[in-house]
XYZ file of C-alpha atoms in Angstrom:
210
model
C -12.930 -31.974 66.948
C -9.628 -31.322 66.783
C -7.909 -28.211 66.402
C -4.927 -27.327 64.024
C -2.459 -24.633 64.278
C -0.615 -22.603 61.562
C 2.458 -24.558 61.802
C 0.385 -27.849 61.882
C -1.287 -27.038 58.484
C 1.834 -25.699 56.848
C 3.132 -29.816 57.694
C 0.060 -31.522 56.091
C 1.098 -33.062 52.860
C 0.666 -30.356 49.935
C -2.408 -31.389 48.181
C -3.752 -32.285 51.548
C -3.229 -28.763 52.997
C -3.968 -27.429 49.023
C -7.598 -29.564 48.918
C -8.375 -28.414 52.299
C -7.403 -24.519 52.426
C -10.297 -24.258 49.304
C -12.814 -26.313 50.979
C -12.912 -24.885 54.747
C -14.223 -21.478 53.316
C -17.200 -23.537 52.110
C -19.539 -23.336 48.796
C -18.694 -20.742 46.221
C -20.549 -18.725 43.374
C -18.817 -20.429 40.237
C -18.419 -18.839 36.967
C -16.533 -18.964 33.204
C -14.717 -15.978 32.648
C -14.533 -15.564 28.515
C -11.920 -12.869 27.080
C -10.036 -12.889 23.597
C -6.616 -11.845 22.624
C -5.103 -8.989 20.326
C -5.199 -11.636 17.643
C -8.108 -12.755 18.281
C -7.643 -16.292 20.216
C -10.963 -17.196 22.560
C -10.395 -18.784 25.836
C -12.802 -20.119 28.586
C -11.514 -20.079 31.816
C -13.539 -21.538 35.520
C -12.903 -19.962 38.595
C -14.440 -19.725 42.328
C -13.530 -16.899 42.903
C -16.070 -13.599 41.409
C -17.170 -11.569 44.234
C -19.552 -8.431 44.363
C -18.057 -5.164 45.130
C -20.470 -2.056 44.297
C -23.857 -1.379 43.173
C -23.407 2.165 41.621
C -21.570 1.479 39.923
C -21.684 -2.106 39.356
C -18.740 -4.100 39.820
C -17.849 -7.749 40.164
C -14.533 -8.897 41.294
C -12.270 -11.985 40.739
C -9.162 -13.219 42.171
C -6.154 -14.068 39.829
C -3.425 -16.251 40.894
C 0.185 -15.239 40.768
C 1.919 -14.660 37.293
C 4.753 -17.006 37.746
C 3.476 -18.761 34.091
C 1.107 -17.744 31.672
C -2.277 -16.559 32.559
C -4.322 -16.429 29.173
C -7.029 -14.156 30.958
C -5.373 -12.184 32.585
C -3.336 -11.486 29.402
C -6.533 -11.195 27.547
C -7.309 -8.898 29.697
C -4.744 -6.549 29.936
C -4.655 -5.886 26.451
C -8.115 -6.037 25.256
C -10.241 -3.944 28.698
C -12.825 -6.060 28.144
C -13.830 -9.312 29.899
C -17.681 -11.743 30.343
C -18.043 -13.400 32.969
C -20.983 -16.426 33.046
C -23.011 -19.164 35.159
C -22.345 -22.845 35.218
C -25.598 -24.417 35.659
C -26.090 -28.119 36.051
C -25.725 -29.129 32.265
C -22.640 -27.407 31.072
C -21.125 -27.609 34.798
C -18.330 -30.773 32.627
C -17.813 -28.715 30.609
C -16.841 -25.980 32.814
C -14.141 -27.876 34.666
C -12.938 -29.254 31.536
C -12.047 -25.415 31.460
C -9.055 -25.702 34.274
C -6.795 -28.359 31.827
C -3.802 -26.842 31.161
C -3.901 -26.150 27.018
C -1.506 -24.567 24.976
C -1.195 -21.140 23.444
C -3.759 -20.415 20.575
C -6.269 -22.882 21.836
C -9.523 -21.867 22.013
C -11.602 -23.791 25.764
C -14.168 -23.749 23.908
C -13.779 -25.767 20.984
C -12.106 -28.414 23.240
C -14.531 -28.368 25.899
C -17.656 -28.310 23.392
C -18.712 -24.581 24.764
C -21.019 -22.605 22.367
C -18.485 -18.792 22.181
C -20.848 -16.089 21.667
C -21.666 -12.318 21.089
C -23.213 -9.419 21.859
C -23.264 -6.676 19.026
C -19.602 -4.737 19.349
C -18.783 -6.736 22.436
C -15.294 -7.687 22.565
C -14.992 -10.199 24.578
C -17.062 -13.906 24.143
C -20.202 -15.073 26.114
C -20.651 -18.761 27.135
C -24.215 -19.294 25.460
C -25.425 -22.033 27.471
C -25.421 -20.260 30.252
C -28.115 -18.377 31.741
C -27.040 -15.507 33.699
C -24.137 -13.690 31.067
C -22.196 -11.066 32.191
C -19.536 -8.070 30.006
C -17.603 -5.813 31.680
C -14.436 -3.542 30.882
C -11.244 -4.049 33.227
C -11.210 -0.893 36.109
C -7.947 -1.549 37.913
C -6.927 -4.504 40.218
C -4.681 -4.880 43.020
C -1.440 -7.183 44.233
C -2.240 -8.574 47.024
C 1.516 -9.061 48.865
C 0.083 -12.155 51.432
C 0.698 -14.324 47.900
C 1.004 -12.510 45.356
C -2.405 -12.781 43.977
C -4.582 -9.990 42.046
C -7.959 -9.373 42.344
C -9.629 -8.003 38.875
C -12.655 -5.213 39.304
C -14.768 -4.785 36.253
C -17.178 -2.919 34.903
C -20.700 -4.270 33.980
C -21.234 -3.015 30.836
C -24.268 -5.494 29.964
C -26.147 -7.939 31.789
C -28.640 -11.100 29.233
C -31.103 -12.709 32.090
C -34.163 -14.210 31.395
C -37.264 -12.289 32.575
C -38.870 -15.649 34.420
C -36.172 -15.597 37.644
C -36.526 -12.300 37.731
C -38.538 -11.130 40.957
C -40.255 -7.156 40.399
C -37.970 -5.855 42.820
C -34.845 -7.215 41.358
C -34.529 -10.736 43.211
C -33.080 -13.758 40.967
C -34.103 -17.028 42.052
C -30.814 -19.456 41.294
C -32.430 -22.190 42.052
C -34.606 -22.215 39.345
C -31.474 -21.230 37.030
C -29.981 -24.053 38.035
C -26.663 -22.923 38.924
C -24.932 -24.823 40.782
C -21.669 -23.788 43.085
C -18.587 -25.647 43.486
C -16.488 -26.447 47.116
C -12.999 -26.383 46.714
C -11.810 -26.394 42.973
C -14.172 -29.701 42.258
C -17.082 -30.584 43.500
C -19.791 -29.348 42.463
C -23.317 -28.644 44.540
C -26.826 -28.085 43.129
C -29.145 -23.918 44.501
C -31.518 -25.234 46.822
C -33.522 -22.045 47.841
C -34.211 -22.585 51.936
C -35.862 -19.671 52.280
C -35.778 -15.332 51.932
C -34.591 -13.348 54.280
C -36.055 -9.871 54.413
C -33.978 -7.027 55.540
C -32.794 -7.076 59.371
C -33.466 -4.700 61.178
C -32.136 -4.062 65.519
C -34.334 -5.752 68.256
C -36.958 -7.350 66.128
C -37.338 -10.853 64.358
C -36.230 -11.787 61.252
C -38.863 -11.848 58.555
C -39.350 -14.902 55.361
C -40.659 -13.343 52.210
């Protein structure tokens, strides 16, 4: 098994290094983030960086790439204060991937990529109608990562829509029932298959499966 030092990695061809570095962290969740501009132009874009921040209050975060070019999702969130996070399932993963294209400002990716723009009550940001789990969030704070100028955006969960049949009595969600997909790198999608749920770990005791 070859070993690479930092200097070796930095000498890789640019596209090769980008693909490799995006893949080494393993499989990640993949979501569509919906937002709307102050001029009422809807936007939806795919992200593979959504993470759990906390449960009390319920917070989720995601990484925004450096603001060296227009970032419509970022601009919309900052101007309105609201956005949505929507799970990607097997049936829509190709449509979801299309949202990564660089569409011009003023264009709605919902229309261009065959996704349904959906609203809940008076919540300002659009949800993805085809998504099995839809989450509405309010912007809370952001943190600049000085190492590469990316930004961690943190939002508070204000609305949550998910199917009853996938949620267990203790709050666990069976994502395989919902056919949620995960992504390796930027463009390789994998189906989710439940291989087991482990009980709470305690010192000196073997792990039990639930």
